[in-house]
Amino acid sequence: MKKFCIGLVILGCLMFGITSGGFAADKVIKMSTTTSTLASGLLDILLPELKKDTGIEIKVLAKGTGAAIRDGMDGNVDVIFVHALEREKEFVEKGYGTKRYAVMHNDFIVVGPKEDPAGIKGMTDAAEALKKIALSGSTFISRGDDSGTHTKEQELWETTGIPMNKETRTIVLEGKELKVSFFSPQDSGRWYVSIGQGMGKTLTFADEKQAYTLADRGTYVNYKLGRAVPLDLEIFCEGDSRLANPYGVIPVNPKKFPHVRYDLAEQFAQWLISPRGQSVIKNYQVLGQTLFFPDAIPGIK
Amino acid sequence: MDFFVDSFLSSLILIRTVDPALLNIVYVSLKVSLLSTLIAGAVGIPFGFVVAVTEFAGKRAVITLLNTLLALPTVVIGLFVYMFISRRGIFGVFDLLYTQKAMIIGQVILIVPVVTTFTITAISRIDTRYRRTAMTLGADRIQTAMVILREARFGIVASVVAAFGRVISEVGISMMLGGNAKGFTRTMTTAMALEYDKGEFVLAVALGIILMSISLVMNILLNYFQGRTAV
């Protein structure tokens, strides 16, 4: 019994210690962003600079673009930082966000194993490259998570002319039945693997299985050059205009969600497009490679 | 409240239309979890039995270690197994990573301590007079063991039920070692994590409802078998 009491006291002390930590800082906002901004290492450089300049701290929730936008639509976060232009425009039009600020861009690339079983090395037409992968039956790893990259991948598959498989699910939302569909190549059997995970995970998956995948350049370079054990994947297709990947930041509309910290979110967005923020983005390099190109002030040094 | 109604209706639609993708997810979940539980039972029950009935130096240490392993986080197991079976790991040539086999390896490591400790507890509770009586009646070692196991069957079946519950509900190992590949290693829990990541909460909850129903059915079945063996 004595032992039991002592145990209880220790447990009590521990619990008190945990809960009394508290949240001291008050200039904290929540941001939902895509996994690529975090996995590329950009935020690790950007956020400390932001704090130095403005005192704002950001709680980062890295998800697929679909989920990040959803967070904004539910008022769970104060600002979103994503890459799916059409969906971002819709987000603002429907009143969930105040304004989209173009921040930066990079591009998508098709990467794959050194041996290049599909023979797509040096191709500039992304759709043709995907078609060759499909026809040769080489393993292709798809994000499959409704992210910006996945959205882009589905668009590209549709332009290849390969018959597409449409998978539709019926869900009920706000009392109405709603169809959600995803596209993937037909007859994809064992070569098309949809894993439903973030960019970094998808790259390591492709690396493990020595397969092709569509990746954003930022994450790829960071995983290729920024790690002790580099990825065993090469870039095979780049430069297609359809592979452009613009990023935007949107503060969540306080008219829709009065509890969001709009002032701080707006200040953050303004900082990102200011010469200071743009120059941090421009100068972020991983082993000599620039990962993101500023869009608000393209010529910044 | 609407949210729950939506989710519930969505899950009904999923079940009613016998969504093939959903069937596959359920199939993979059950297959992997049942195999893991079987293997863990085959290893854990004899191991627990031996630890419980024999006296040896360091017995307490072994039991303490097993109890510690009960709290082993799934991500830790995932990470360790990953290091061994990754393409650059020792067993990389077997191409195990992101397969159902990898998930089973991880899950067995997770629940062997569960089965073992429950078995030890169940057997330690059996009055030693059973053992002595059996021996005085001329039972050999194996017959004595069967007597003890028979008396401890409630606890042992409970250990298997708990182990199954642990693996069917875990997400860390399945995600890290299985990789959530659609049609191959996507289980109910990883599918839910994915739908959550995508912001499709309705579908995530729908899957959750199905998972709970399946777990309920499995438990009813196991309880039925447990009850039937009772005299």
Short mmCIF file of C-alpha atoms in Angstrom, two decimals:
data_model
loop_
_atom_site.label_atom_id
_atom_site.label_comp_id
_atom_site.label_asym_id
_atom_site.label_seq_id
_atom_site.Cartn_x
_atom_site.Cartn_y
_atom_site.Cartn_z
CA MET A 1 0.00 0.00 0.00
CA LYS A 2 2.83 2.36 0.84
CA LYS A 3 4.50 1.63 -2.47
CA PHE A 4 1.19 2.27 -4.21
CA CYS A 5 0.83 5.68 -2.54
CA ILE A 6 4.35 6.69 -3.48
CA GLY A 7 3.62 5.60 -7.05
CA LEU A 8 0.48 7.73 -7.13
CA VAL A 9 2.34 10.78 -5.84
CA ILE A 10 5.04 10.39 -8.48
CA LEU A 11 2.42 10.00 -11.21
CA GLY A 12 0.60 13.08 -9.93
CA CYS A 13 3.79 15.14 -9.98
CA LEU A 14 4.53 14.01 -13.53
CA MET A 15 1.07 14.96 -14.73
CA PHE A 16 1.31 18.35 -13.08
CA GLY A 17 4.68 18.87 -14.68
CA ILE A 18 3.32 18.04 -18.10
CA THR A 19 0.21 20.19 -17.96
CA SER A 20 1.75 23.26 -16.34
CA GLY A 21 4.16 23.73 -19.26
CA GLY A 22 1.64 26.09 -20.82
CA PHE A 23 1.84 28.16 -23.96
CA ALA A 24 3.74 31.33 -23.32
CA ALA A 25 4.21 32.84 -26.78
CA ASP A 26 1.27 34.84 -28.08
CA LYS A 27 2.35 35.66 -31.63
CA VAL A 28 1.68 32.13 -32.82
CA ILE A 29 -0.38 31.26 -35.87
CA LYS A 30 -1.27 27.93 -37.39
CA MET A 31 -0.46 27.18 -40.99
CA SER A 32 -1.47 24.20 -43.08
CA THR A 33 0.95 23.61 -45.88
CA THR A 34 1.97 20.95 -48.33
CA THR A 35 4.52 18.37 -47.36
CA SER A 36 6.84 19.70 -50.07
CA THR A 37 7.55 23.03 -48.34
CA LEU A 38 8.53 21.17 -45.19
CA ALA A 39 10.30 18.18 -46.78
CA SER A 40 12.34 20.46 -49.06
CA GLY A 41 13.77 22.16 -45.97
CA LEU A 42 12.60 25.63 -46.99
CA LEU A 43 10.50 26.24 -43.91
CA ASP A 44 13.45 25.44 -41.65
CA ILE A 45 15.23 28.44 -43.13
CA LEU A 46 12.23 30.69 -43.67
CA LEU A 47 10.52 30.48 -40.30
CA PRO A 48 13.49 31.45 -38.08
CA GLU A 49 14.05 34.52 -40.31
CA LEU A 50 10.35 35.38 -40.03
CA LYS A 51 10.54 35.19 -36.27
CA LYS A 52 13.63 37.40 -36.21
CA ASP A 53 11.91 40.08 -38.32
CA THR A 54 8.34 40.03 -37.04
CA GLY A 55 8.26 37.92 -33.89
CA ILE A 56 5.66 35.67 -35.47
CA GLU A 57 5.93 31.97 -34.77
CA ILE A 58 4.23 29.45 -36.98
CA LYS A 59 2.83 26.10 -36.03
CA VAL A 60 3.24 24.09 -39.21
CA LEU A 61 0.82 21.31 -40.15
CA ALA A 62 2.25 19.62 -43.23
CA LYS A 63 -0.26 17.65 -45.27
CA GLY A 64 -1.30 17.09 -48.83
CA THR A 65 -2.68 20.18 -50.57
CA GLY A 66 -6.21 18.74 -50.45
CA ALA A 67 -6.09 18.39 -46.69
CA ALA A 68 -4.39 21.76 -46.23
CA ILE A 69 -7.16 23.49 -48.16
CA ARG A 70 -9.73 21.54 -46.21
CA ASP A 71 -8.15 22.78 -42.98
CA GLY A 72 -8.62 26.34 -44.21
CA MET A 73 -12.24 25.64 -45.19
CA ASP A 74 -12.93 24.32 -41.72
CA GLY A 75 -11.27 27.29 -40.04
CA ASN A 76 -8.74 25.05 -38.33
CA VAL A 77 -5.79 27.22 -39.35
CA ASP A 78 -5.01 30.90 -39.85
CA VAL A 79 -3.22 30.65 -43.18
CA ILE A 80 -2.55 28.10 -45.93
CA PHE A 81 0.55 27.80 -48.12
CA VAL A 82 -0.14 25.39 -50.98
CA HIS A 83 0.34 24.61 -54.66
CA ALA A 84 -2.80 23.89 -56.65
CA LEU A 85 -3.64 27.10 -58.51
CA GLU A 86 -7.19 26.25 -59.59
CA ARG A 87 -8.21 25.03 -56.18
CA GLU A 88 -6.60 28.03 -54.52
CA LYS A 89 -8.61 30.39 -56.74
CA GLU A 90 -11.78 28.52 -55.82
CA PHE A 91 -10.85 28.79 -52.13
CA VAL A 92 -10.69 32.59 -52.39
CA GLU A 93 -13.79 32.86 -54.64
CA LYS A 94 -15.88 30.93 -52.16
CA GLY A 95 -14.87 33.36 -49.44
CA TYR A 96 -12.72 31.03 -47.36
CA GLY A 97 -9.59 33.05 -47.99
CA THR A 98 -9.03 36.78 -48.35
CA LYS A 99 -6.51 36.88 -51.17
CA ARG A 100 -4.00 34.63 -52.89
CA TYR A 101 -0.46 35.94 -52.97
CA ALA A 102 1.86 34.36 -55.53
CA VAL A 103 4.98 33.50 -53.57
CA MET A 104 7.24 31.29 -55.61
CA HIS A 105 7.39 28.40 -58.01
CA ASN A 106 9.45 25.39 -58.81
CA ASP A 107 8.71 22.54 -61.15
CA PHE A 108 7.82 18.89 -61.25
CA ILE A 109 10.16 16.29 -62.62
CA VAL A 110 9.85 12.64 -63.54
CA VAL A 111 12.48 10.62 -61.71
CA GLY A 112 13.38 6.97 -61.92
CA PRO A 113 16.07 4.33 -61.50
CA LYS A 114 19.47 4.68 -63.22
CA GLU A 115 18.79 1.76 -65.56
CA ASP A 116 15.81 3.66 -67.01
CA PRO A 117 13.82 0.57 -68.06
CA ALA A 118 11.22 2.68 -69.86
CA GLY A 119 13.85 4.60 -71.83
CA ILE A 120 12.57 8.11 -71.12
CA LYS A 121 15.90 9.82 -70.50
CA GLY A 122 16.02 13.36 -71.86
CA MET A 123 12.34 13.55 -72.87
CA THR A 124 10.73 16.96 -72.47
CA ASP A 125 7.13 15.92 -73.09
CA ALA A 126 5.92 14.74 -69.69
CA ALA A 127 2.79 13.04 -71.02
CA GLU A 128 4.81 11.07 -73.56
CA ALA A 129 7.24 10.03 -70.83
CA LEU A 130 4.42 8.74 -68.64
CA LYS A 131 2.96 6.93 -71.63
CA LYS A 132 6.25 5.14 -72.23
CA ILE A 133 6.41 4.14 -68.56
CA ALA A 134 2.90 2.74 -68.84
CA LEU A 135 3.52 0.88 -72.09
CA SER A 136 6.75 -0.66 -70.82
CA GLY A 137 4.97 -1.67 -67.60
CA SER A 138 7.68 -0.14 -65.41
CA THR A 139 6.67 0.40 -61.81
CA PHE A 140 5.30 3.87 -61.14
CA ILE A 141 4.62 5.17 -57.63
CA SER A 142 1.72 7.59 -57.31
CA ARG A 143 1.19 9.96 -54.41
CA GLY A 144 -2.49 9.02 -54.48
CA ASP A 145 -3.27 11.44 -51.65
CA ASP A 146 -5.23 14.18 -53.41
CA SER A 147 -2.23 16.51 -53.06
CA GLY A 148 -1.08 19.16 -55.52
CA THR A 149 1.39 16.71 -57.01
CA HIS A 150 -1.28 14.03 -57.30
CA THR A 151 -3.61 16.53 -58.97
CA LYS A 152 -0.86 17.30 -61.48
CA GLU A 153 -0.14 13.63 -62.06
CA GLN A 154 -3.79 12.88 -62.83
CA GLU A 155 -3.89 15.81 -65.27
CA LEU A 156 -0.83 14.45 -67.05
CA TRP A 157 -2.18 10.90 -67.25
CA GLU A 158 -5.35 12.22 -68.82
CA THR A 159 -3.36 13.86 -71.63
CA THR A 160 -1.44 10.68 -72.44
CA GLY A 161 -4.42 9.22 -74.26
CA ILE A 162 -4.12 6.00 -72.27
CA PRO A 163 -7.57 4.75 -71.23
CA MET A 164 -8.19 5.91 -67.70
CA ASN A 165 -9.81 4.10 -64.88
CA LYS A 166 -12.21 6.24 -62.91
CA GLU A 167 -12.81 5.17 -59.38
CA THR A 168 -15.84 6.78 -57.84
CA ARG A 169 -16.96 6.70 -54.28
CA THR A 170 -20.20 8.02 -52.99
CA ILE A 171 -20.07 9.88 -49.73
CA VAL A 172 -22.63 11.94 -47.90
CA LEU A 173 -21.71 15.51 -47.16
CA GLU A 174 -24.04 17.93 -45.41
CA GLY A 175 -26.91 15.56 -46.10
CA LYS A 176 -26.30 15.38 -49.86
CA GLU A 177 -24.79 12.48 -51.73
CA LEU A 178 -21.55 13.41 -53.38
CA LYS A 179 -19.32 11.55 -55.79
CA VAL A 180 -15.56 11.62 -55.31
CA SER A 181 -13.50 10.27 -58.15
CA PHE A 182 -9.88 9.49 -58.81
CA PHE A 183 -8.19 8.69 -62.08
CA SER A 184 -5.53 6.11 -62.66
CA PRO A 185 -4.37 4.36 -65.84
CA GLN A 186 -6.37 1.34 -66.89
CA ASP A 187 -4.87 -2.13 -66.85
CA SER A 188 -2.30 -0.78 -64.44
CA GLY A 189 -2.32 -4.06 -62.51
CA ARG A 190 0.90 -4.33 -60.62
CA TRP A 191 2.95 -1.52 -62.08
CA TYR A 192 0.91 1.46 -60.85
CA VAL A 193 1.24 1.73 -57.08
CA SER A 194 -0.84 4.35 -55.32
CA ILE A 195 0.51 4.81 -51.79
CA GLY A 196 -1.36 7.84 -50.49
CA GLN A 197 1.59 9.47 -48.75
CA GLY A 198 3.66 12.64 -48.75
CA MET A 199 6.35 13.57 -51.26
CA GLY A 200 9.32 12.50 -49.15
CA LYS A 201 7.76 9.14 -48.40
CA THR A 202 6.85 8.63 -52.04
CA LEU A 203 10.44 9.31 -53.10
CA THR A 204 11.89 6.86 -50.59
CA PHE A 205 9.26 4.33 -51.67
CA ALA A 206 10.28 4.78 -55.32
CA ASP A 207 13.91 4.54 -54.27
CA GLU A 208 13.32 1.29 -52.42
CA LYS A 209 11.38 -0.24 -55.26
CA GLN A 210 13.55 1.39 -57.96
CA ALA A 211 10.47 2.81 -59.63
CA TYR A 212 9.46 5.98 -61.47
CA THR A 213 7.52 8.79 -59.84
CA LEU A 214 6.49 12.39 -60.36
CA ALA A 215 8.14 14.66 -57.79
CA ASP A 216 8.55 18.35 -57.11
CA ARG A 217 12.10 19.45 -57.67
CA GLY A 218 12.52 20.93 -54.20
CA THR A 219 11.85 17.74 -52.31
CA TYR A 220 13.81 15.66 -54.81
CA VAL A 221 16.95 17.80 -54.57
CA ASN A 222 16.76 17.85 -50.80
CA TYR A 223 16.45 14.07 -50.66
CA LYS A 224 19.07 13.56 -53.36
CA LEU A 225 21.72 15.97 -52.09
CA GLY A 226 20.72 16.95 -48.60
CA ARG A 227 20.91 13.51 -47.03
CA ALA A 228 23.74 11.30 -45.82
CA VAL A 229 22.37 8.47 -47.96
CA PRO A 230 21.32 10.03 -51.27
CA LEU A 231 18.37 8.79 -53.28
CA ASP A 232 19.26 6.32 -55.97
CA LEU A 233 17.00 8.03 -58.52
CA GLU A 234 17.79 10.25 -61.50
CA ILE A 235 15.87 13.03 -63.25
CA PHE A 236 14.67 11.82 -66.65
CA CYS A 237 12.06 14.31 -67.75
CA GLU A 238 11.98 18.04 -67.05
CA GLY A 239 11.24 21.39 -68.65
CA ASP A 240 7.69 20.72 -69.90
CA SER A 241 5.58 23.85 -69.38
CA ARG A 242 2.87 21.60 -67.93
CA LEU A 243 5.29 20.74 -65.15
CA ALA A 244 5.30 24.24 -63.62
CA ASN A 245 4.40 24.29 -59.95
CA PRO A 246 3.37 27.67 -58.47
CA TYR A 247 2.95 28.14 -54.72
CA GLY A 248 0.56 30.61 -53.13
CA VAL A 249 -0.17 31.80 -49.62
CA ILE A 250 -3.73 32.64 -48.54
CA PRO A 251 -4.81 34.03 -45.17
CA VAL A 252 -8.07 32.50 -43.99
CA ASN A 253 -10.99 34.94 -44.15
CA PRO A 254 -11.86 36.40 -40.71
CA LYS A 255 -15.38 37.19 -41.97
CA LYS A 256 -15.97 33.46 -42.28
CA PHE A 257 -14.07 32.46 -39.15
CA PRO A 258 -13.86 35.32 -36.62
CA HIS A 259 -11.45 33.35 -34.42
CA VAL A 260 -8.60 33.24 -36.94
CA ARG A 261 -5.61 35.49 -36.32
CA TYR A 262 -5.98 37.38 -39.55
CA ASP A 263 -3.64 40.27 -38.68
CA LEU A 264 -0.71 37.96 -38.05
CA ALA A 265 -1.55 35.78 -41.06
CA GLU A 266 -1.67 38.82 -43.31
CA GLN A 267 1.59 40.10 -41.84
CA PHE A 268 3.17 36.73 -42.59
CA ALA A 269 1.90 36.77 -46.19
CA GLN A 270 3.19 40.32 -46.67
CA TRP A 271 6.56 39.30 -45.26
CA LEU A 272 6.76 36.35 -47.67
CA ILE A 273 6.25 38.63 -50.70
CA SER A 274 8.44 41.41 -49.30
CA PRO A 275 12.00 41.81 -50.64
CA ARG A 276 13.23 40.23 -47.43
CA GLY A 277 11.12 37.06 -47.67
CA GLN A 278 11.65 36.75 -51.41
CA SER A 279 15.39 36.99 -51.02
CA VAL A 280 15.42 34.27 -48.37
CA ILE A 281 13.50 32.02 -50.78
CA LYS A 282 15.80 32.89 -53.68
CA ASN A 283 18.91 32.20 -51.66
CA TYR A 284 17.80 28.90 -50.22
CA GLN A 285 20.04 26.37 -51.85
CA VAL A 286 20.86 22.76 -51.25
CA LEU A 287 24.39 22.03 -52.42
CA GLY A 288 24.37 24.82 -54.97
CA GLN A 289 20.91 24.07 -56.34
CA THR A 290 18.20 26.71 -56.08
CA LEU A 291 14.97 24.97 -55.16
CA PHE A 292 12.35 27.72 -55.38
CA PHE A 293 12.12 30.78 -57.62
CA PRO A 294 10.43 33.90 -56.17
CA ASP A 295 7.29 35.01 -58.02
CA ALA A 296 6.39 38.26 -56.22
CA ILE A 297 9.73 39.90 -57.02
CA PRO A 298 11.30 37.61 -59.64
CA GLY A 299 14.47 39.69 -60.06
CA ILE A 300 15.41 39.78 -56.37
CA LYS A 301 18.98 38.98 -55.44
CA MET B 1 -23.83 16.29 -35.34
CA ASP B 2 -24.38 16.40 -39.12
CA PHE B 3 -20.85 15.18 -39.46
CA PHE B 4 -21.64 11.92 -37.72
CA VAL B 5 -24.85 11.42 -39.64
CA ASP B 6 -22.97 12.03 -42.90
CA SER B 7 -20.24 9.60 -41.93
CA PHE B 8 -22.69 6.96 -40.86
CA LEU B 9 -24.69 7.23 -44.08
CA SER B 10 -21.48 7.15 -46.12
CA SER B 11 -20.36 3.99 -44.39
CA LEU B 12 -23.71 2.40 -45.13
CA ILE B 13 -23.34 3.29 -48.80
CA LEU B 14 -19.83 1.82 -48.84
CA ILE B 15 -21.11 -1.42 -47.33
CA ARG B 16 -24.25 -1.60 -49.45
CA THR B 17 -22.42 -1.10 -52.75
CA VAL B 18 -19.80 -3.67 -51.67
CA ASP B 19 -17.07 -1.27 -52.72
CA PRO B 20 -14.32 -3.54 -54.18
CA ALA B 21 -11.51 -1.27 -52.96
CA LEU B 22 -13.00 -1.42 -49.47
CA LEU B 23 -13.31 -5.20 -49.60
CA ASN B 24 -9.66 -5.44 -50.50
CA ILE B 25 -8.68 -3.17 -47.61
CA VAL B 26 -10.69 -5.28 -45.17
CA TYR B 27 -9.24 -8.48 -46.64
CA VAL B 28 -5.65 -7.25 -46.31
CA SER B 29 -6.28 -6.08 -42.73
CA LEU B 30 -7.78 -9.38 -41.63
CA LYS B 31 -5.25 -11.54 -43.43
CA VAL B 32 -2.22 -9.72 -42.04
CA SER B 33 -3.62 -9.41 -38.50
CA LEU B 34 -4.75 -13.02 -38.29
CA LEU B 35 -1.44 -14.37 -39.58
CA SER B 36 0.50 -12.17 -37.15
CA THR B 37 -1.69 -13.32 -34.28
CA LEU B 38 -1.28 -16.99 -35.22
CA ILE B 39 2.49 -16.73 -35.43
CA ALA B 40 2.73 -14.71 -32.23
CA GLY B 41 0.53 -17.29 -30.48
CA ALA B 42 2.70 -20.16 -31.70
CA VAL B 43 5.78 -18.40 -30.33
CA GLY B 44 4.38 -16.59 -27.30
CA ILE B 45 2.27 -19.29 -25.64
CA PRO B 46 5.06 -21.94 -25.37
CA PHE B 47 7.55 -19.25 -24.39
CA GLY B 48 5.25 -17.88 -21.69
CA PHE B 49 4.57 -21.40 -20.47
CA VAL B 50 8.26 -22.19 -20.09
CA VAL B 51 8.96 -18.92 -18.28
CA ALA B 52 6.00 -19.46 -15.93
CA VAL B 53 6.66 -23.05 -14.89
CA THR B 54 10.44 -23.10 -14.63
CA GLU B 55 12.58 -21.42 -12.02
CA PHE B 56 15.79 -19.89 -13.24
CA ALA B 57 18.13 -17.08 -12.38
CA GLY B 58 16.99 -13.82 -13.88
CA LYS B 59 13.34 -14.87 -14.21
CA ARG B 60 12.19 -11.58 -12.71
CA ALA B 61 14.41 -9.70 -15.13
CA VAL B 62 12.87 -11.54 -18.09
CA ILE B 63 9.36 -10.71 -16.87
CA THR B 64 10.27 -7.06 -16.31
CA LEU B 65 11.77 -6.91 -19.79
CA LEU B 66 8.63 -8.41 -21.31
CA ASN B 67 6.47 -5.92 -19.44
CA THR B 68 8.64 -3.11 -20.80
CA LEU B 69 8.27 -4.47 -24.31
CA LEU B 70 4.50 -4.18 -23.90
CA ALA B 71 4.97 -0.43 -24.10
CA LEU B 72 7.16 -0.57 -27.19
CA PRO B 73 5.82 2.04 -29.63
CA THR B 74 4.91 0.76 -33.08
CA VAL B 75 7.10 3.39 -34.75
CA VAL B 76 10.16 2.07 -32.91
CA ILE B 77 9.49 -1.45 -34.17
CA GLY B 78 8.79 -0.05 -37.61
CA LEU B 79 12.07 1.82 -37.63
CA PHE B 80 14.16 -1.14 -36.47
CA VAL B 81 12.62 -3.59 -38.90
CA TYR B 82 12.91 -0.97 -41.65
CA MET B 83 16.64 -0.69 -41.07
CA PHE B 84 17.06 -4.42 -41.53
CA ILE B 85 14.87 -4.98 -44.57
CA SER B 86 15.46 -1.74 -46.48
CA ARG B 87 17.18 -2.14 -49.85
CA ARG B 88 20.38 -0.97 -48.15
CA GLY B 89 19.85 -3.15 -45.06
CA ILE B 90 21.18 -6.61 -44.28
CA PHE B 91 18.10 -8.40 -45.62
CA GLY B 92 17.62 -5.92 -48.46
CA VAL B 93 18.07 -8.58 -51.15
CA PHE B 94 14.80 -10.25 -50.14
CA ASP B 95 12.84 -7.18 -51.21
CA LEU B 96 10.64 -7.39 -48.13
CA LEU B 97 9.96 -3.72 -47.50
CA TYR B 98 6.46 -2.52 -48.37
CA THR B 99 5.03 -6.02 -48.52
CA GLN B 100 2.54 -7.84 -46.33
CA LYS B 101 5.39 -10.02 -45.08
CA ALA B 102 7.14 -6.97 -43.68
CA MET B 103 3.97 -5.93 -41.87
CA ILE B 104 3.63 -9.39 -40.36
CA ILE B 105 7.24 -9.37 -39.16
CA GLY B 106 6.70 -6.06 -37.40
CA GLN B 107 3.34 -7.02 -35.93
CA VAL B 108 4.65 -10.33 -34.58
CA ILE B 109 7.41 -8.44 -32.77
CA LEU B 110 4.75 -6.12 -31.40
CA ILE B 111 2.47 -8.80 -29.95
CA VAL B 112 4.76 -11.63 -28.90
CA PRO B 113 5.31 -9.78 -25.59
CA VAL B 114 1.53 -9.38 -25.22
CA VAL B 115 0.85 -13.09 -25.66
CA THR B 116 3.84 -14.08 -23.51
CA THR B 117 3.09 -11.86 -20.51
CA PHE B 118 -0.62 -12.72 -20.52
CA THR B 119 0.27 -16.41 -20.69
CA ILE B 120 2.73 -16.08 -17.82
CA THR B 121 0.10 -14.34 -15.71
CA ALA B 122 -2.56 -16.91 -16.58
CA ILE B 123 -0.33 -19.87 -15.76
CA SER B 124 1.14 -18.37 -12.59
CA ARG B 125 -2.37 -18.05 -11.23
CA ILE B 126 -2.98 -21.78 -11.53
CA ASP B 127 -2.72 -23.49 -8.18
CA THR B 128 0.51 -25.53 -8.01
CA ARG B 129 -1.54 -28.39 -6.59
CA TYR B 130 -2.85 -29.15 -10.07
CA ARG B 131 0.67 -29.74 -11.21
CA ARG B 132 1.60 -31.87 -8.22
CA THR B 133 -1.63 -33.87 -8.42
CA ALA B 134 -1.08 -34.57 -12.09
CA MET B 135 2.45 -35.69 -11.40
CA THR B 136 1.47 -37.96 -8.50
CA LEU B 137 -1.18 -39.51 -10.73
CA GLY B 138 1.65 -40.53 -12.99
CA ALA B 139 1.41 -37.84 -15.73
CA ASP B 140 4.57 -37.29 -17.71
CA ARG B 141 5.93 -33.83 -18.45
CA ILE B 142 3.81 -33.28 -21.54
CA GLN B 143 0.63 -34.51 -19.87
CA THR B 144 1.33 -32.23 -16.90
CA ALA B 145 1.83 -29.32 -19.26
CA MET B 146 -1.50 -30.06 -20.94
CA VAL B 147 -3.24 -30.07 -17.56
CA ILE B 148 -1.78 -26.69 -16.71
CA LEU B 149 -2.58 -25.21 -20.12
CA ARG B 150 -6.12 -26.52 -19.87
CA GLU B 151 -6.61 -24.83 -16.52
CA ALA B 152 -5.14 -21.58 -17.83
CA ARG B 153 -7.07 -21.54 -21.12
CA PHE B 154 -9.19 -18.49 -20.27
CA GLY B 155 -6.18 -16.32 -19.72
CA ILE B 156 -4.44 -17.69 -22.78
CA VAL B 157 -7.39 -17.11 -25.10
CA ALA B 158 -7.66 -13.62 -23.61
CA SER B 159 -4.02 -13.05 -24.54
CA VAL B 160 -4.72 -13.98 -28.15
CA VAL B 161 -7.81 -11.74 -28.26
CA ALA B 162 -5.80 -8.82 -26.87
CA ALA B 163 -2.99 -9.46 -29.34
CA PHE B 164 -5.40 -9.52 -32.27
CA GLY B 165 -6.99 -6.29 -31.07
CA ARG B 166 -3.57 -4.71 -30.88
CA VAL B 167 -2.55 -5.57 -34.44
CA ILE B 168 -5.82 -4.90 -36.21
CA SER B 169 -5.88 -1.42 -34.68
CA GLU B 170 -2.24 -0.44 -35.02
CA VAL B 171 -1.18 1.99 -37.73
CA GLY B 172 2.54 2.71 -37.21
CA ILE B 173 3.96 -0.62 -38.37
CA SER B 174 1.49 -1.03 -41.21
CA MET B 175 2.31 2.44 -42.49
CA MET B 176 6.09 2.24 -42.15
CA LEU B 177 6.63 -1.33 -43.29
CA GLY B 178 3.58 -1.83 -45.48
CA GLY B 179 3.70 1.60 -47.09
CA ASN B 180 -0.08 1.90 -47.61
CA ALA B 181 0.16 0.73 -51.24
CA LYS B 182 -3.34 0.55 -52.64
CA GLY B 183 -4.47 -3.00 -53.26
CA PHE B 184 -1.33 -4.50 -51.72
CA THR B 185 -0.67 -3.24 -48.22
CA ARG B 186 -3.46 -0.76 -47.56
CA THR B 187 -5.22 -1.71 -44.34
CA MET B 188 -8.21 -0.19 -42.62
CA THR B 189 -6.07 1.91 -40.30
CA THR B 190 -3.66 3.20 -42.94
CA ALA B 191 -6.61 3.92 -45.23
CA MET B 192 -8.17 5.96 -42.42
CA ALA B 193 -4.94 7.84 -41.83
CA LEU B 194 -4.85 8.57 -45.56
CA GLU B 195 -8.43 9.81 -45.75
CA TYR B 196 -7.68 12.02 -42.77
CA ASP B 197 -4.59 13.38 -44.52
CA LYS B 198 -6.65 14.07 -47.60
CA GLY B 199 -9.21 15.92 -45.53
CA GLU B 200 -11.91 13.34 -46.41
CA PHE B 201 -13.00 12.98 -42.80
CA VAL B 202 -16.35 11.53 -43.75
CA LEU B 203 -14.73 8.56 -45.48
CA ALA B 204 -12.25 8.17 -42.63
CA VAL B 205 -15.01 7.90 -40.08
CA ALA B 206 -16.97 5.56 -42.35
CA LEU B 207 -13.97 3.25 -42.41
CA GLY B 208 -13.70 3.61 -38.64
CA ILE B 209 -17.27 2.43 -38.21
CA ILE B 210 -16.55 -0.60 -40.39
CA LEU B 211 -13.36 -1.35 -38.45
CA MET B 212 -15.23 -1.24 -35.17
CA SER B 213 -17.96 -3.53 -36.50
CA ILE B 214 -15.40 -6.07 -37.68
CA SER B 215 -13.52 -5.95 -34.39
CA LEU B 216 -16.81 -6.46 -32.58
CA VAL B 217 -17.66 -9.51 -34.68
CA MET B 218 -14.20 -10.98 -34.20
CA ASN B 219 -14.44 -10.53 -30.46
CA ILE B 220 -17.88 -12.07 -30.28
CA LEU B 221 -16.56 -15.08 -32.20
CA LEU B 222 -13.54 -15.46 -29.96
CA ASN B 223 -15.64 -15.06 -26.83
CA TYR B 224 -17.95 -17.72 -28.16
CA PHE B 225 -15.09 -20.19 -28.54
CA GLN B 226 -13.76 -19.25 -25.13
CA GLY B 227 -17.15 -19.78 -23.58
CA ARG B 228 -17.70 -23.12 -25.27
CA THR B 229 -14.52 -24.63 -23.89
CA ALA B 230 -15.60 -23.69 -20.38
CA VAL B 231 -16.92 -26.63 -18.39
#
